[in-house]
Amino acid sequence: MKTSNLLKTLLPPVSYEPNGERLSVEIDVQATVLDAVELSAQQVADAVTPFSAGNLLADWERVYAVPVRAGATYQERLSNVLTKMAETGGVSIPYFIQLAASMGYTITIDELQPFIAGVNRCGDTLYTEDIIWVWRVNVFNSQTPLYYFRAGVSGAGERLLAFGDSQIETVFNDLKPAETLCIFTYPKLPDLSPIDLTTVILDRRVSYQCASEHACMGADGLIHYVGPNEYPVEYINGVAVGRHEPEAQSTNYFPKTATPEKAPSSSSGAGSAFSSSRKAIEGIPTATYNFTTASNLTTSYSLIGGTNFLSGGGKIIYSVFVSTGQTNKSIVMYADITDYTPIPISSTQQRLIIKRDRPEGQQRFCWLGLRGIASTVTVDAAGFQIEAGDICTSPILTSLSAATREQADVFIQAVGAKGIRLIFTNGDVEEHPHDGENEFQLPHSTLDWGTRYCKRVEFITN
């Protein structure tokens, strides 16, 4: 019932004419006032929550200290108030990340640390000690918010589409600890497309760090050395196959691999001859050795080996690269055993490896030659190596004494990824979990050098 009609029913019967001209005007005026009071009371009741505050939304903005930009729509103002109400308080990284998510932002937070020797690595920023009071917010999907006109949350006369300013900096600076400085970066969304490691140019998301020169297999089929922190693509039969897994630090205890023609040698057995010369070819230093024996009994040549290269016991690995321009030729490599099985060799450079346990105090020797073979063979040999441990690593050049190659590390930018999938040339596929933030460090190789190459990196996002 209209208020004016309700008031008319309150008049004494007969005494007044409810529809009288002057009386009707007066009753309509009084009804309008009462309707306004009722509407105002309803607005106050509705303003108990900001969702239906209407004109009283300004009071919510005042109480929560929400800044209002000129020209802001009602929907934008309501969104900012609701964001401020969601602030439950806290100073932890998860709290601020969750708060940003409630505002529609995807962020990461970096707590900056001063450069510390032994903790940081080459290429890290040289922050000062005071950097501990600075934290960086990386906003990945920073776009100017769009507010579409919607019935129920927009006001009469507002545009069908309005643009608002980002509120994240205002909110974070209001909530941050007073003694800190909060800075903001606005990078693009993380690139989680697969990484092809068979390309000559290394993907910008991959970084390689090794303080030493290290070996790689070139497109010409030869072993080459590249400088520190270089991560070249490697080849098999002239075809790019990928990059090698990062290697742990290792030492070659065999001297003179950079001048292999001076490698220690000896011979035994009647009717044998031995000579060597430096071979002037690209790649790893190589020497040509001529093995000749008219007997298939005891002739042997010591090109890899000796005694007391390592102190104490433990596992030991001997390795050498060999090839020959002759056809149908074999050679023997053995270490303190009676297994003199001939190994076919060809023009393709191959690595011969022997792994042994070395008991405490026991002398060890490794031999390469024609023991048990009556023949003449010309062999190109390079990369003599003696290592301790289970893995035969990449060639390490030495001069007159042992040489150590530093550990290699590979890091992949993986912000936003839940895991990393590594695909190798030998068919292996490995999946590793990731925290979704910062870089992922590839695990060090657990296989002999050249066994497999990593050809593709994929990101797991769910």
Coordinates of C-alpha atoms in Angstrom, one line a residue:
M1 CA 0.0 0.0 0.0
K2 CA 1.2 3.5 -0.8
T3 CA 2.1 5.6 2.2
S4 CA -0.3 8.3 1.1
N5 CA -3.2 5.8 1.0
L6 CA -2.2 4.5 4.4
L7 CA -2.3 8.0 5.9
K8 CA -5.7 8.6 4.5
T9 CA -7.1 5.5 6.2
L10 CA -6.0 7.1 9.5
L11 CA -8.4 10.1 9.1
P12 CA -11.6 10.2 11.2
P13 CA -14.5 9.0 9.1
V14 CA -17.0 11.5 7.9
S15 CA -15.1 14.4 9.5
Y16 CA -12.6 14.6 6.5
E17 CA -12.8 14.0 2.9
P18 CA -9.7 11.9 2.1
N19 CA -9.8 12.9 -1.6
G20 CA -10.2 16.6 -0.9
E21 CA -7.9 18.7 -3.0
R22 CA -5.9 20.5 -0.3
L23 CA -6.0 17.6 2.1
S24 CA -4.7 15.2 -0.6
V25 CA -1.8 17.5 -1.3
E26 CA -0.8 17.7 2.4
I27 CA -1.1 13.9 2.8
D28 CA 1.1 13.3 -0.3
V29 CA 3.8 15.7 1.1
Q30 CA 3.8 13.9 4.4
A31 CA 4.0 10.5 2.6
T32 CA 6.9 11.6 0.6
V33 CA 8.9 12.5 3.7
L34 CA 8.0 9.2 5.3
D35 CA 9.1 7.3 2.2
A36 CA 12.4 9.2 2.2
V37 CA 12.9 8.3 5.8
E38 CA 12.1 4.6 5.1
L39 CA 14.5 4.5 2.1
S40 CA 17.3 6.1 4.2
A41 CA 16.8 3.6 7.0
Q42 CA 16.9 0.8 4.5
Q43 CA 20.2 2.2 3.0
V44 CA 21.7 2.2 6.5
A45 CA 20.6 -1.4 7.0
D46 CA 22.0 -2.4 3.6
A47 CA 25.3 -0.7 4.4
V48 CA 26.0 -3.3 7.1
T49 CA 28.0 -5.0 4.2
P50 CA 29.8 -3.1 1.4
F51 CA 28.0 -5.3 -1.2
S52 CA 24.9 -3.2 -1.0
A53 CA 26.3 0.0 0.6
G54 CA 25.3 2.2 -2.3
N55 CA 26.0 5.9 -1.4
L56 CA 27.3 4.8 2.0
L57 CA 30.3 3.0 0.3
A58 CA 32.2 6.2 0.9
D59 CA 32.0 5.4 4.7
W60 CA 33.6 2.0 4.1
E61 CA 36.3 3.7 2.1
R62 CA 36.9 6.2 4.9
V63 CA 37.0 3.6 7.6
Y64 CA 39.4 1.3 5.7
A65 CA 41.5 4.2 4.3
V66 CA 41.0 3.1 0.7
P67 CA 42.2 5.7 -1.8
V68 CA 39.7 6.6 -4.5
R69 CA 41.0 7.7 -7.9
A70 CA 39.1 10.4 -9.8
G71 CA 36.5 8.9 -12.1
A72 CA 36.5 5.5 -10.4
T73 CA 33.4 3.4 -11.0
Y74 CA 31.3 2.0 -8.2
Q75 CA 32.4 -1.5 -9.2
E76 CA 36.1 -0.5 -8.9
R77 CA 35.5 1.2 -5.6
L78 CA 33.7 -1.9 -4.2
S79 CA 36.5 -4.2 -5.4
N80 CA 39.1 -2.1 -3.7
V81 CA 37.1 -2.1 -0.4
L82 CA 36.7 -5.9 -0.5
T83 CA 40.5 -6.3 -1.1
K84 CA 41.2 -4.1 1.9
M85 CA 38.8 -6.1 4.0
A86 CA 40.6 -9.3 3.0
E87 CA 43.7 -8.1 4.7
T88 CA 43.8 -10.2 7.8
G89 CA 47.3 -9.1 8.8
G90 CA 50.6 -10.8 8.4
V91 CA 54.2 -10.3 7.2
S92 CA 55.0 -13.6 5.7
I93 CA 55.7 -14.3 2.0
P94 CA 52.8 -16.7 1.7
Y95 CA 50.4 -14.1 3.2
F96 CA 51.4 -11.4 0.6
I97 CA 51.2 -13.9 -2.2
Q98 CA 47.7 -15.0 -1.2
L99 CA 46.7 -11.4 -0.8
A100 CA 47.9 -10.6 -4.3
A101 CA 46.0 -13.6 -5.6
S102 CA 42.8 -12.3 -4.0
M103 CA 43.4 -9.1 -6.0
G104 CA 43.9 -11.1 -9.2
Y105 CA 47.7 -10.9 -9.4
T106 CA 50.3 -13.7 -9.8
I107 CA 53.5 -12.7 -8.0
T108 CA 56.7 -14.1 -6.6
I109 CA 58.7 -12.4 -3.8
D110 CA 62.5 -12.2 -3.5
E111 CA 64.2 -11.5 -0.2
L112 CA 67.4 -9.9 -1.4
Q113 CA 70.7 -10.9 0.4
P114 CA 74.2 -9.4 0.4
F115 CA 76.8 -11.2 -1.7
I116 CA 78.5 -13.8 0.5
A117 CA 81.7 -15.7 -0.6
G118 CA 81.1 -19.4 -0.7
V119 CA 77.3 -19.0 -0.9
N120 CA 76.9 -16.8 -4.0
R121 CA 78.3 -17.7 -7.4
C122 CA 80.0 -15.9 -10.3
G123 CA 77.6 -13.5 -11.9
D124 CA 75.4 -12.8 -8.9
T125 CA 74.6 -9.2 -8.0
L126 CA 76.9 -7.6 -5.5
Y127 CA 74.3 -6.4 -3.0
T128 CA 75.4 -4.5 0.1
E129 CA 74.6 -5.5 3.7
D130 CA 71.6 -3.1 3.9
I131 CA 69.9 -5.0 1.1
I132 CA 68.4 -7.3 3.8
W133 CA 65.8 -4.6 4.4
V134 CA 64.6 -4.7 0.8
W135 CA 62.2 -7.2 -0.7
R136 CA 61.1 -7.4 -4.3
V137 CA 57.7 -8.2 -5.6
N138 CA 57.6 -9.6 -9.2
V139 CA 54.2 -9.1 -10.7
F140 CA 53.7 -11.3 -13.7
N141 CA 50.2 -10.5 -14.9
S142 CA 50.2 -6.8 -14.3
Q143 CA 47.4 -5.3 -16.5
T144 CA 45.2 -2.3 -15.9
P145 CA 42.0 -3.8 -14.5
L146 CA 38.9 -3.6 -16.7
Y147 CA 35.5 -3.0 -15.1
Y148 CA 32.5 -4.0 -17.2
F149 CA 29.1 -2.6 -16.4
R150 CA 27.2 -5.2 -14.5
A151 CA 23.6 -4.9 -13.1
G152 CA 23.7 -5.0 -9.4
V153 CA 27.2 -3.8 -8.9
S154 CA 27.4 -0.8 -11.2
G155 CA 25.8 2.6 -10.7
A156 CA 23.3 4.4 -13.0
G157 CA 25.0 6.6 -15.5
E158 CA 28.4 4.8 -15.4
R159 CA 30.2 3.7 -18.5
L160 CA 29.8 0.2 -20.0
L161 CA 33.6 -0.3 -19.7
A162 CA 35.9 1.6 -17.4
F163 CA 39.7 1.2 -16.7
G164 CA 41.1 1.3 -13.2
D165 CA 44.7 1.8 -11.8
S166 CA 46.7 -1.0 -10.2
Q167 CA 46.2 -1.2 -6.4
I168 CA 48.8 -3.7 -5.6
E169 CA 51.6 -1.2 -4.9
T170 CA 49.3 0.9 -2.6
V171 CA 48.1 -2.1 -0.7
F172 CA 51.6 -3.7 -0.2
N173 CA 53.2 -0.4 0.8
D174 CA 50.5 0.2 3.3
L175 CA 50.9 -3.3 4.9
K176 CA 54.7 -3.8 4.7
P177 CA 56.9 -3.6 7.8
A178 CA 57.8 0.0 8.4
E179 CA 61.5 -0.7 8.4
T180 CA 61.5 -2.3 4.9
L181 CA 61.5 -1.1 1.4
C182 CA 59.2 -2.9 -1.1
I183 CA 60.1 -2.6 -4.7
F184 CA 58.1 -3.9 -7.7
T185 CA 59.1 -5.4 -11.0
Y186 CA 56.6 -6.2 -13.8
P187 CA 58.2 -9.1 -15.9
K188 CA 56.3 -10.9 -18.5
L189 CA 54.6 -14.2 -17.7
P190 CA 57.1 -17.0 -17.3
D191 CA 58.1 -18.8 -20.5
L192 CA 57.4 -22.5 -19.9
S193 CA 57.7 -23.7 -23.4
P194 CA 60.0 -26.7 -23.9
I195 CA 63.8 -26.0 -24.2
D196 CA 65.5 -27.6 -27.2
L197 CA 69.2 -28.3 -26.3
T198 CA 70.1 -29.4 -29.8
T199 CA 70.3 -25.8 -31.1
V200 CA 73.7 -24.1 -31.5
I201 CA 72.5 -21.0 -29.7
L202 CA 71.8 -21.9 -26.1
D203 CA 68.3 -21.0 -24.8
R204 CA 68.4 -17.8 -22.8
R205 CA 66.7 -19.6 -19.9
V206 CA 69.6 -21.9 -19.4
S207 CA 72.9 -20.9 -17.7
Y208 CA 76.1 -23.0 -17.5
Q209 CA 78.8 -22.4 -15.0
C210 CA 82.2 -24.1 -14.8
A211 CA 85.4 -22.3 -13.9
S212 CA 87.6 -24.6 -16.1
E213 CA 87.9 -25.5 -19.7
H214 CA 86.0 -28.7 -20.5
A215 CA 85.7 -31.1 -23.4
C216 CA 82.9 -31.5 -25.9
M217 CA 82.4 -33.6 -29.0
G218 CA 82.5 -31.5 -32.1
A219 CA 80.6 -31.7 -35.4
D220 CA 83.9 -33.0 -37.0
G221 CA 83.9 -36.1 -34.8
L222 CA 86.8 -34.9 -32.7
I223 CA 87.0 -33.8 -29.1
H224 CA 87.4 -30.1 -28.6
Y225 CA 87.9 -27.9 -25.5
V226 CA 85.8 -24.9 -24.8
G227 CA 86.4 -22.0 -22.4
P228 CA 84.9 -21.6 -18.9
N229 CA 81.2 -21.1 -18.6
E230 CA 80.6 -22.2 -22.3
Y231 CA 77.9 -24.9 -22.8
P232 CA 78.2 -26.0 -26.5
V233 CA 75.9 -28.4 -28.3
E234 CA 77.6 -31.8 -28.9
Y235 CA 77.5 -34.1 -31.9
I236 CA 77.3 -37.8 -32.8
N237 CA 78.3 -38.6 -36.4
G238 CA 78.0 -34.9 -37.3
V239 CA 74.4 -34.6 -36.0
A240 CA 73.7 -32.2 -33.0
V241 CA 72.2 -34.3 -30.2
G242 CA 72.1 -32.1 -27.2
R243 CA 74.2 -31.0 -24.2
H244 CA 76.0 -33.1 -21.7
E245 CA 74.8 -33.4 -18.2
P246 CA 76.8 -31.2 -15.7
E247 CA 79.8 -33.0 -14.2
A248 CA 81.1 -33.0 -10.7
Q249 CA 84.7 -32.0 -10.0
S250 CA 87.2 -34.6 -11.1
T251 CA 91.0 -35.0 -11.3
N252 CA 93.1 -36.7 -14.0
Y253 CA 96.2 -38.2 -12.2
F254 CA 97.9 -39.2 -15.5
P255 CA 100.7 -36.7 -16.5
K256 CA 101.4 -35.3 -20.0
T257 CA 98.0 -35.8 -21.7
A258 CA 98.6 -32.4 -23.3
T259 CA 101.7 -33.9 -24.9
P260 CA 100.7 -37.5 -25.4
E261 CA 103.8 -38.4 -27.5
K262 CA 105.7 -38.0 -24.2
A263 CA 103.5 -40.5 -22.3
P264 CA 105.4 -43.0 -20.2
S265 CA 106.0 -46.2 -22.2
S266 CA 107.8 -49.5 -22.0
S267 CA 107.8 -52.7 -23.9
S268 CA 108.5 -56.3 -23.2
G269 CA 108.8 -59.5 -25.3
A270 CA 111.1 -60.5 -28.2
G271 CA 110.7 -59.0 -31.6
S272 CA 108.8 -55.9 -30.6
A273 CA 109.2 -52.3 -31.7
F274 CA 107.6 -49.0 -30.6
S275 CA 107.6 -45.4 -31.8
S276 CA 105.4 -42.3 -31.4
S277 CA 104.9 -38.9 -32.9
R278 CA 102.6 -35.9 -32.3
K279 CA 99.7 -35.8 -34.7
A280 CA 98.9 -32.3 -35.8
I281 CA 95.1 -32.4 -36.0
E282 CA 92.3 -30.3 -34.5
G283 CA 90.8 -31.1 -31.2
I284 CA 92.3 -32.9 -28.2
P285 CA 96.1 -33.4 -28.4
T286 CA 96.7 -36.7 -30.2
A287 CA 99.8 -38.8 -30.8
T288 CA 100.4 -41.5 -33.4
Y289 CA 101.8 -44.8 -31.9
N290 CA 103.3 -47.6 -34.0
F291 CA 102.9 -51.0 -32.4
T292 CA 104.8 -53.9 -33.9
T293 CA 105.2 -57.5 -32.7
A294 CA 106.2 -60.6 -34.4
S295 CA 105.1 -62.7 -31.4
N296 CA 101.7 -63.2 -29.9
L297 CA 103.1 -64.1 -26.5
T298 CA 104.0 -61.4 -24.0
T299 CA 104.6 -58.1 -25.8
S300 CA 102.9 -55.1 -24.2
Y301 CA 103.2 -51.4 -24.1
S302 CA 102.5 -49.2 -21.0
L303 CA 100.7 -46.1 -22.2
I304 CA 98.2 -45.7 -19.4
G305 CA 99.3 -46.6 -16.0
G306 CA 101.9 -46.9 -13.4
T307 CA 101.8 -47.1 -9.6
N308 CA 100.9 -44.9 -6.7
F309 CA 98.8 -42.4 -8.8
L310 CA 96.3 -42.5 -5.9
S311 CA 96.9 -42.9 -2.2
G312 CA 95.1 -45.6 -0.4
G313 CA 92.5 -47.9 -1.8
G314 CA 89.2 -47.3 -3.6
K315 CA 87.9 -47.4 -7.1
I316 CA 90.0 -46.4 -10.1
I317 CA 89.2 -45.8 -13.7
Y318 CA 91.5 -45.9 -16.7
S319 CA 90.5 -44.5 -20.1
V320 CA 91.9 -43.5 -23.4
F321 CA 90.6 -42.5 -26.9
V322 CA 91.9 -44.6 -29.8
S323 CA 91.4 -44.8 -33.6
T324 CA 93.3 -46.1 -36.6
G325 CA 93.3 -45.5 -40.3
Q326 CA 93.9 -49.2 -41.0
T327 CA 91.2 -51.8 -41.5
N328 CA 90.5 -55.0 -39.6
K329 CA 92.8 -54.0 -36.7
S330 CA 92.5 -54.7 -33.0
I331 CA 94.2 -53.6 -29.8
V332 CA 94.3 -54.8 -26.2
M333 CA 93.7 -52.8 -23.1
Y334 CA 94.0 -54.5 -19.7
A335 CA 94.8 -53.7 -16.1
D336 CA 96.5 -56.3 -13.8
I337 CA 94.4 -59.1 -15.2
T338 CA 94.9 -61.9 -17.7
D339 CA 92.1 -60.9 -20.0
Y340 CA 93.8 -59.8 -23.1
T341 CA 90.7 -59.8 -25.4
P342 CA 91.5 -57.9 -28.6
I343 CA 89.2 -54.9 -29.1
P344 CA 88.4 -54.0 -32.8
I345 CA 89.3 -50.4 -33.6
S346 CA 88.5 -48.3 -36.7
S347 CA 88.8 -44.7 -38.0
T348 CA 86.0 -43.7 -35.6
Q349 CA 87.4 -42.4 -32.3
Q350 CA 86.3 -44.6 -29.4
R351 CA 87.0 -44.5 -25.7
L352 CA 88.3 -47.6 -24.0
I353 CA 87.5 -47.8 -20.3
I354 CA 88.6 -50.1 -17.5
K355 CA 87.2 -49.8 -14.0
R356 CA 88.8 -51.5 -11.0
D357 CA 88.8 -51.7 -7.2
R358 CA 92.1 -50.7 -5.8
P359 CA 92.9 -52.4 -2.5
E360 CA 95.0 -50.6 0.0
G361 CA 98.7 -50.6 -0.8
Q362 CA 98.3 -52.5 -4.0
Q363 CA 100.1 -51.2 -7.1
R364 CA 98.1 -50.8 -10.2
F365 CA 99.0 -50.7 -13.9
C366 CA 97.0 -50.3 -17.1
W367 CA 98.4 -51.4 -20.5
L368 CA 97.6 -50.6 -24.1
G369 CA 99.3 -52.5 -26.9
L370 CA 99.4 -55.8 -28.9
R371 CA 99.8 -58.4 -26.1
G372 CA 98.8 -61.7 -27.6
I373 CA 98.5 -60.2 -31.1
A374 CA 101.2 -60.7 -33.8
S375 CA 100.6 -57.7 -35.9
T376 CA 101.6 -54.1 -36.8
V377 CA 99.1 -51.3 -36.1
T378 CA 99.3 -47.6 -36.2
V379 CA 97.0 -46.0 -33.5
D380 CA 96.0 -42.4 -32.9
A381 CA 95.7 -42.2 -29.1
A382 CA 94.6 -39.3 -26.9
G383 CA 93.1 -38.3 -23.6
F384 CA 94.9 -40.8 -21.3
Q385 CA 93.1 -40.5 -18.0
I386 CA 93.2 -42.0 -14.5
E387 CA 90.4 -41.1 -12.1
A388 CA 89.2 -42.1 -8.7
G389 CA 85.5 -42.9 -8.3
D390 CA 82.7 -44.6 -10.2
I391 CA 82.2 -42.3 -13.2
C392 CA 84.6 -41.8 -16.2
T393 CA 84.3 -38.1 -16.8
S394 CA 85.2 -36.0 -19.8
P395 CA 88.9 -35.7 -20.8
I396 CA 91.0 -33.5 -18.5
L397 CA 94.3 -32.3 -20.0
T398 CA 97.4 -32.4 -17.8
S399 CA 101.0 -31.3 -18.3
L400 CA 103.7 -32.6 -16.0
S401 CA 101.3 -33.3 -13.0
A402 CA 97.7 -34.1 -12.2
A403 CA 95.0 -31.6 -13.2
T404 CA 91.6 -31.0 -11.8
R405 CA 88.5 -29.8 -13.7
E406 CA 86.1 -27.7 -11.6
Q407 CA 82.5 -28.8 -11.0
A408 CA 80.0 -27.8 -13.7
D409 CA 76.5 -26.5 -12.8
V410 CA 73.5 -25.9 -15.0
F411 CA 70.5 -23.7 -14.0
I412 CA 67.2 -23.3 -15.7
Q413 CA 64.7 -20.5 -15.2
A414 CA 61.6 -22.4 -14.0
V415 CA 59.3 -19.8 -12.3
G416 CA 55.8 -21.2 -12.3
A417 CA 56.8 -24.8 -13.0
K418 CA 55.9 -27.7 -10.6
G419 CA 58.5 -30.0 -12.0
I420 CA 61.1 -30.5 -14.7
R421 CA 61.2 -33.3 -17.3
L422 CA 64.5 -34.2 -18.9
I423 CA 64.7 -36.2 -22.1
F424 CA 67.9 -37.9 -23.1
T425 CA 69.4 -39.3 -26.3
N426 CA 69.4 -42.9 -25.0
G427 CA 65.7 -42.9 -24.3
D428 CA 65.9 -42.1 -20.6
V429 CA 63.2 -39.7 -19.2
E430 CA 63.6 -38.1 -15.8
E431 CA 61.1 -36.0 -13.8
H432 CA 62.2 -33.8 -10.9
P433 CA 59.9 -31.8 -8.6
H434 CA 60.3 -28.1 -8.4
D435 CA 59.0 -25.5 -6.0
G436 CA 57.6 -23.2 -8.7
E437 CA 60.0 -20.4 -7.8
N438 CA 63.4 -19.3 -9.0
E439 CA 65.8 -21.6 -10.8
F440 CA 66.0 -25.3 -11.1
Q441 CA 69.5 -26.9 -10.9
L442 CA 70.1 -29.9 -13.1
P443 CA 71.4 -32.9 -11.2
H444 CA 75.0 -33.9 -11.8
S445 CA 75.7 -36.8 -14.2
T446 CA 75.7 -40.3 -12.7
L447 CA 76.9 -41.9 -16.0
D448 CA 80.1 -42.0 -17.9
W449 CA 80.8 -39.0 -20.1
G450 CA 79.3 -39.5 -23.6
T451 CA 76.8 -42.2 -22.5
R452 CA 73.9 -39.9 -23.0
Y453 CA 73.1 -36.2 -23.8
C454 CA 70.2 -34.2 -22.6
K455 CA 68.3 -33.1 -25.7
R456 CA 65.1 -31.5 -24.4
V457 CA 63.8 -29.9 -21.2
E458 CA 60.0 -29.8 -20.5
F459 CA 58.2 -28.0 -17.7
I460 CA 55.5 -29.7 -15.6
T461 CA 52.8 -27.2 -14.7
N462 CA 50.1 -29.3 -12.9

